[in-house]
Short mmCIF file of C-alpha atoms and ligand atoms in Angstrom, two decimals:
data_model
loop_
_atom_site.label_atom_id
_atom_site.label_comp_id
_atom_site.label_asym_id
_atom_site.label_seq_id
_atom_site.Cartn_x
_atom_site.Cartn_y
_atom_site.Cartn_z
CA MET A 368 113.68 112.16 83.01
CA LEU A 369 111.87 111.13 79.81
CA LYS A 370 109.64 108.17 79.52
CA ARG A 371 111.16 106.27 76.62
CA LEU A 372 109.00 103.65 75.02
CA SER A 373 110.23 101.22 72.47
CA LEU A 374 107.76 101.71 69.69
CA ALA A 375 110.10 101.61 66.71
CA ILE A 376 110.68 97.93 67.45
CA VAL A 377 106.95 97.19 67.39
CA LEU A 378 106.51 99.08 64.13
CA ALA A 379 109.45 97.32 62.55
CA CYS A 380 107.99 93.90 63.49
CA VAL A 381 104.59 94.78 62.06
CA ALA A 382 106.17 95.95 58.82
CA ALA A 383 108.31 92.83 58.57
CA SER A 384 105.30 90.54 59.04
CA VAL A 385 103.46 92.02 56.07
CA PRO A 386 105.84 91.28 53.20
CA ALA A 387 103.53 92.45 50.40
CA ARG A 388 103.42 96.01 51.69
CA GLY A 389 106.47 95.64 53.86
CA GLU A 390 108.72 98.00 52.07
CA GLU A 391 106.24 100.85 52.03
CA SER A 392 105.18 100.47 55.70
CA MET A 393 108.76 100.14 56.76
CA SER A 394 109.79 103.38 55.10
CA ALA A 395 106.77 105.29 56.48
CA ALA A 396 107.38 103.99 60.00
CA SER A 397 111.03 104.96 59.87
CA LEU A 398 110.06 108.58 59.16
CA TYR A 399 109.21 109.04 62.83
CA GLY A 400 111.05 108.50 66.07
CA GLU A 401 109.75 106.90 69.25
CA PRO A 402 107.11 109.06 70.88
CA GLU A 403 108.13 110.35 74.31
CA VAL A 404 105.85 111.62 77.05
CA MET A 405 107.52 114.64 78.57
CA GLN A 406 107.83 114.99 82.33
CA PHE A 407 106.39 118.52 82.29
CA LYS A 408 104.02 120.44 80.06
CA ASP A 409 105.40 121.67 76.74
CA GLY A 410 108.58 119.72 77.36
CA LYS A 411 109.85 122.34 79.80
CA PRO A 412 112.55 121.08 82.15
CA ALA A 413 110.85 122.17 85.40
CA ALA A 414 107.55 123.18 86.98
CA PHE A 415 106.69 125.66 89.71
CA SER A 416 103.49 126.31 91.68
CA MET A 417 102.50 129.20 93.92
CA GLN A 418 99.93 128.53 96.63
CA PHE A 419 98.12 131.21 98.62
CA ASP A 420 96.17 130.50 101.81
CA ASP A 421 93.23 132.19 103.54
CA SER A 422 91.98 134.51 100.74
CA THR A 423 93.82 137.45 102.33
CA LEU A 424 93.33 141.11 101.36
CA THR A 425 96.89 141.58 100.11
CA GLN A 426 96.50 138.62 97.74
CA ALA A 427 93.38 140.19 96.23
CA LYS A 428 94.75 143.74 96.10
CA PHE A 429 98.36 143.11 95.19
CA ALA A 430 99.43 139.55 94.33
CA ILE A 431 96.64 138.69 91.91
CA PRO A 432 96.82 141.92 89.83
CA GLU A 433 100.62 141.59 89.58
CA MET A 434 100.31 137.95 88.45
CA ASN A 435 97.61 138.84 85.93
CA LYS A 436 99.80 141.55 84.40
CA ARG A 437 102.43 138.90 83.73
CA GLY A 438 100.13 136.05 82.70
CA LEU A 439 101.15 133.92 85.70
CA VAL A 440 98.75 131.62 87.55
CA GLY A 441 98.45 130.44 91.14
CA THR A 442 96.37 128.31 93.48
CA PHE A 443 94.24 130.15 96.04
CA PHE A 444 92.99 128.27 99.09
CA ILE A 445 89.82 130.16 99.89
CA ASN A 446 87.51 130.58 102.89
CA PRO A 447 84.24 131.74 101.27
CA ASP A 448 82.47 132.46 104.60
CA SER A 449 85.22 134.77 105.87
CA SER A 450 84.96 138.56 105.80
CA ARG A 451 88.29 138.62 103.89
CA TYR A 452 86.75 136.62 101.07
CA GLN A 453 83.48 138.54 101.09
CA ALA A 454 85.32 141.88 100.85
CA ASN A 455 86.84 140.81 97.51
CA LYS A 456 84.22 138.43 96.22
CA GLU A 457 84.57 139.64 92.62
CA THR A 458 88.30 138.95 92.65
CA TRP A 459 87.77 135.35 93.79
CA GLU A 460 84.68 134.50 91.81
CA VAL A 461 85.16 136.43 88.54
CA ILE A 462 88.78 137.50 88.13
CA CYS A 463 90.43 134.28 89.34
CA PRO A 464 88.56 131.94 86.96
CA LYS A 465 88.98 134.44 84.12
CA PHE A 466 92.76 134.63 84.47
CA GLY A 467 93.28 130.89 84.88
CA HIS A 468 93.96 130.83 88.62
CA GLU A 469 92.82 127.83 90.60
CA LEU A 470 90.55 128.12 93.62
CA ALA A 471 91.21 125.39 96.16
CA ASN A 472 89.34 124.16 99.21
CA HIS A 473 90.43 125.67 102.55
CA THR A 474 86.95 125.21 104.12
CA MET A 475 84.18 127.79 104.47
CA LYS A 476 85.34 129.57 107.64
CA HIS A 477 88.80 128.21 108.58
CA THR A 478 87.45 127.28 112.00
CA GLY A 479 87.45 123.47 111.97
CA ALA A 480 84.23 121.69 113.00
CA LYS A 481 82.50 120.56 116.19
CA ASP A 482 81.01 117.43 114.59
CA TYR A 483 80.69 115.47 111.35
CA GLU A 484 77.74 117.46 110.09
CA GLU A 485 79.57 120.74 110.44
CA ALA A 486 82.70 119.26 108.85
CA ASP A 487 80.61 118.08 105.91
CA HIS A 488 79.30 121.62 105.47
CA GLU A 489 82.68 123.34 105.92
CA ILE A 490 84.30 121.16 103.27
CA GLY A 491 81.32 120.31 101.06
CA ALA A 492 79.92 123.83 100.61
CA CYS A 493 83.38 125.07 99.64
CA ALA A 494 83.76 122.23 97.13
CA HIS A 495 80.37 122.94 95.56
CA LEU A 496 81.11 126.66 95.24
CA ILE A 497 84.42 125.95 93.47
CA TRP A 498 82.84 123.40 91.12
CA LYS A 499 80.17 125.95 90.22
CA LEU A 500 82.81 128.59 89.37
CA TYR A 501 84.70 126.15 87.11
CA PRO A 502 81.93 124.20 85.37
CA ASN A 503 84.19 122.80 82.64
CA GLU A 504 87.14 121.74 84.80
CA SER A 505 88.05 118.60 86.68
CA LYS A 506 86.41 118.37 90.11
CA LEU A 507 89.65 116.97 91.55
CA ARG A 508 90.98 119.84 93.69
CA PRO A 509 93.62 120.50 96.33
CA PHE A 510 92.56 120.70 99.98
CA LEU A 511 94.10 122.14 103.14
CA ARG A 512 92.05 121.94 106.32
CA GLY A 513 93.58 125.08 107.83
CA GLY A 514 96.48 125.45 110.25
CA GLY A 515 95.55 125.65 113.93
CA THR A 516 92.01 124.33 113.44
CA THR A 517 90.35 121.57 115.47
CA TRP A 518 88.19 118.96 113.77
CA ASN A 519 86.04 116.89 116.09
CA VAL A 520 85.80 113.98 113.65
CA SER A 521 87.76 110.75 113.33
CA ARG A 522 90.58 110.29 110.87
CA GLU A 523 88.31 107.91 108.89
CA GLU A 524 85.50 110.45 108.77
CA MET A 525 87.88 113.11 107.52
CA GLN A 526 89.11 110.76 104.79
CA GLU A 527 85.51 109.96 103.87
CA LEU A 528 84.81 113.67 103.38
CA ARG A 529 87.93 114.18 101.30
CA ASP A 530 86.90 111.29 99.05
CA LYS A 531 83.30 112.46 98.83
CA TYR A 532 84.45 115.83 97.45
CA PHE A 533 87.34 114.57 95.25
CA LEU A 534 90.02 116.30 97.32
CA PHE A 535 93.74 115.64 97.40
CA SER A 536 96.12 117.15 99.93
CA GLY A 537 97.60 120.51 98.99
CA PHE A 538 100.83 119.07 100.41
CA ALA A 539 100.72 116.01 98.12
CA GLY A 540 103.23 117.36 95.60
CA PRO A 541 106.77 118.53 96.31
CA ARG A 542 107.54 119.92 99.77
CA ARG A 543 105.92 123.32 99.92
CA VAL A 544 108.11 126.08 101.33
CA GLY A 545 105.99 128.38 103.51
CA ILE A 546 107.25 131.84 102.63
CA CYS A 547 107.75 134.25 105.54
CA ASP A 548 110.40 136.97 105.45
CA GLU A 549 110.52 137.21 109.26
CA ARG A 550 111.32 133.51 109.52
CA GLY A 551 114.21 133.96 107.10
CA THR A 552 112.94 132.11 104.04
CA GLY A 553 114.93 134.63 101.97
CA PRO A 554 114.67 135.51 98.28
CA ILE A 555 111.72 133.54 96.89
CA LYS A 556 113.12 133.29 93.39
CA ALA A 557 115.78 130.96 94.83
CA TYR A 558 113.09 128.23 95.18
CA ALA A 559 112.10 128.60 91.52
CA LYS A 560 115.76 128.53 90.50
CA ALA A 561 116.30 125.38 92.58
CA ALA A 562 113.39 123.67 90.80
CA LEU A 563 114.93 124.59 87.45
CA ASP A 564 118.45 123.54 88.45
CA GLU A 565 117.17 120.17 89.68
CA GLY A 566 114.64 119.64 86.87
CA LYS A 567 111.82 119.23 89.37
CA TRP A 568 108.40 120.55 90.39
CA GLY A 569 108.86 123.19 93.10
CA GLN A 570 106.21 124.75 95.28
CA VAL A 571 105.91 127.71 97.63
CA GLY A 572 103.04 128.82 99.90
CA PHE A 573 102.02 132.37 100.79
CA HIS A 574 99.70 134.05 103.26
CA GLY A 575 100.29 137.82 103.20
CA VAL A 576 102.08 139.55 100.33
CA GLY A 577 103.16 143.00 101.50
CA GLY A 578 100.99 142.92 104.65
CA ASP A 579 98.55 140.67 106.54
CA TRP A 580 100.28 137.74 108.30
CA ILE A 581 103.09 135.22 107.64
CA SER A 582 104.12 137.77 105.08
CA THR A 583 106.69 138.54 102.44
CA SER A 584 107.51 141.95 100.99
CA GLU A 585 106.11 143.20 97.73
CA GLU A 586 109.68 143.47 96.36
CA ASN A 587 110.52 139.85 97.15
CA PHE A 588 107.31 138.67 95.49
CA ILE A 589 107.81 140.80 92.36
CA GLU A 590 111.37 139.54 92.04
CA LEU A 591 109.97 135.99 91.93
CA LEU A 592 107.35 136.88 89.32
CA ASP A 593 109.90 138.57 87.09
CA TYR A 594 112.22 135.58 87.40
CA LEU A 595 109.38 133.28 86.30
CA VAL A 596 108.61 135.52 83.32
CA ALA A 597 112.29 135.64 82.30
CA ASN A 598 112.40 131.82 82.45
CA ARG A 599 109.02 131.19 80.90
CA ASP A 600 110.52 128.87 78.26
CA LYS A 601 112.05 126.66 80.92
CA ILE A 602 109.67 126.68 83.87
CA TRP A 603 106.07 125.50 83.60
CA VAL A 604 104.24 127.80 86.03
CA ALA A 605 101.23 125.67 86.88
CA THR A 606 98.40 125.63 89.36
CA THR A 607 98.83 122.87 91.93
CA GLY A 608 95.83 121.04 90.44
CA ASP A 609 97.17 121.03 86.88
CA ALA A 610 100.66 120.02 87.98
CA TYR A 611 99.23 117.29 90.24
CA ARG A 612 96.97 115.80 87.56
CA TYR A 613 99.84 115.91 85.04
CA TRP A 614 102.17 114.22 87.52
CA GLN A 615 99.67 111.50 88.41
CA GLU A 616 98.95 110.71 84.76
CA TYR A 617 102.62 110.82 83.80
CA GLU A 618 103.50 108.33 86.52
CA ALA A 619 100.65 106.06 85.38
CA VAL A 620 101.62 105.99 81.67
CA ARG A 621 101.69 102.36 80.55
CA GLU A 622 102.33 102.84 76.86
CA VAL A 623 102.34 105.35 74.07
CA THR A 624 101.68 103.96 70.62
CA LEU A 625 102.33 105.44 67.21
CA SER A 626 100.44 103.77 64.36
CA GLN A 627 99.26 104.18 60.78
CA ALA A 628 102.38 106.13 59.82
CA THR A 629 102.39 107.68 56.37
CA GLU A 630 104.41 110.53 54.91
CA SER A 631 101.68 113.00 55.86
CA GLY A 632 101.19 111.92 59.45
CA PHE A 633 100.36 109.25 62.01
CA LYS A 634 98.09 108.33 64.86
CA VAL A 635 99.27 108.34 68.44
CA ALA A 636 97.66 107.36 71.76
CA ILE A 637 98.60 107.29 75.44
CA GLU A 638 97.32 104.59 77.77
CA CYS A 639 97.53 105.18 81.51
CA ASP A 640 97.18 102.41 84.08
CA GLU A 641 93.98 103.42 85.87
CA GLU A 642 94.94 101.30 88.90
CA LYS A 643 97.88 103.59 89.58
CA VAL A 644 95.83 106.68 90.41
CA LYS A 645 93.09 107.39 92.93
CA THR A 646 89.92 107.66 90.84
CA TYR A 647 87.46 108.20 93.73
CA GLY A 648 85.14 105.63 92.18
CA ARG A 649 84.75 107.72 89.03
CA PRO A 650 85.86 106.92 85.45
CA PHE A 651 89.57 107.76 85.11
CA THR A 652 89.03 110.42 82.44
CA GLU A 653 86.47 112.34 84.49
CA LEU A 654 88.98 113.59 87.07
CA TYR A 655 92.23 113.09 85.13
CA ASP A 656 91.75 115.28 82.08
CA GLU A 657 95.13 116.99 81.88
CA ALA A 658 96.74 116.69 78.44
CA LEU A 659 100.27 115.27 78.50
CA THR A 660 102.94 116.64 76.20
CA VAL A 661 104.27 114.20 73.63
CA ARG A 662 107.35 114.67 71.47
CA VAL A 663 108.03 112.77 68.23
CA ARG A 664 110.99 113.16 65.86
CA VAL A 665 109.67 114.10 62.42
CA PRO A 666 111.29 114.49 58.99
CA ASP A 667 113.17 117.71 58.25
CA SER A 668 110.43 118.80 55.86
CA TRP A 669 107.88 119.16 58.69
CA SER A 670 106.88 122.61 59.90
CA ARG A 671 103.20 123.19 60.59
CA PHE A 672 100.93 120.33 61.62
CA ALA A 673 97.53 119.75 63.20
CA VAL A 674 96.47 117.38 65.97
CA THR A 675 92.89 116.13 66.23
CA GLN A 676 91.70 114.16 69.23
CA GLY A 677 87.97 113.65 69.80
CA ASP A 678 86.33 116.84 68.56
CA GLU A 679 89.32 119.05 69.42
CA GLU A 680 91.75 120.24 66.76
CA LYS A 681 94.88 122.25 67.45
CA ALA A 682 97.54 123.70 65.15
CA TYR A 683 101.25 123.52 66.00
CA GLU A 684 104.68 124.36 64.63
CA ALA A 685 107.45 121.78 64.79
CA VAL A 686 110.06 122.57 67.46
CA ALA A 687 113.82 122.21 67.16
CA VAL A 688 115.59 120.10 69.78
CA GLU A 689 119.36 120.07 69.41
CA GLY A 690 118.91 121.21 65.82
CA LYS A 691 116.46 118.43 64.88
CA PRO A 692 112.73 118.88 64.19
CA TYR A 693 110.16 117.37 66.53
CA ALA A 694 106.38 117.42 66.62
CA GLN A 695 105.48 118.39 70.18
CA PHE A 696 101.82 118.45 71.14
CA ASP A 697 99.17 117.86 73.82
CA LEU A 698 97.54 114.47 74.10
CA ARG A 699 94.92 113.31 76.57
CA PRO A 700 95.40 109.79 77.87
CA ASN A 701 92.77 107.04 77.73
CA ILE A 702 90.39 108.74 75.31
CA GLY A 703 91.64 107.08 72.13
CA PRO A 704 94.22 108.11 69.54
CA ALA A 705 94.89 111.53 68.10
CA THR A 706 95.55 112.08 64.42
CA VAL A 707 98.68 114.12 63.65
CA THR A 708 98.63 115.57 60.15
CA LEU A 709 101.25 117.58 58.30
CA SER A 710 99.69 120.84 57.12
CA ALA A 711 99.93 121.96 53.53
CA GLU A 712 102.29 124.94 53.12
ZN1 LIG B 1113 94.93 128.84 106.40
#
């Protein structure tokens, strides 16, 4: 489950090849363990995503406020030209970005398209609206064309449009369970528990929550949210986009290197193989900007430390794993090394 990379060996060889300073380098290098890239954010053992289709009224009136109260985020597949969306425009365009929810492309009207031009508008206008609402976020977004819709375009044309607007399938991650009480999908928290038990990324999809269509009850939904809050330390509740970008980068990790080790810190960098992800003809770091969590064993004396990468600096506390101290922190791949520095007490 962890990506183990044999860095200690490299460091040991470097130290051995420089006899004059060998002893000093050797002892500094041996202060730290091999850096590990964790499978999920913050080293949590599982991830879980909630998707919501069609910008329904019950999502705006019930699901979103209940999630906000608990600090939980979801992915909302919106139809900006529908009356449902227009009736709660502030929820979608102000509240969702503010509370960290993701808006995803479900086309302007959820009606398919009679030709290529209309398809380009249905998908493209939705993409542009979402990009405008999240000016500082990756343009790589999930896409679902809408159940029961007819698209009078070829498969190649559809793919061309998805590529043009940096879209990946909303079904690309783990199998999404479409929640519907009437169809017997049962207690929703069971799907989150299964993700945790299996150490995986789980995903469910909603339409109505306490009304509308393909619905679940308010009670069933709240039970899920409370389960996620109770297991916050173990389950990374992520938008589909964040979880997808993390997953793609994690799978593409080629190496993680720790260097320039001294008693007060070290440098560390992650290199991803850019060939392993779909970059849509853009530089890797433009669409894949999710920080990966790295964990490094540090000396017992470590408590607070700071990580600087580019012009970003973040403060952390060492975490205990099986009684031993580790530096655990966010690191963006392919933008050069971060400097990890022990803070003065
Ligand atoms: Zn839909």
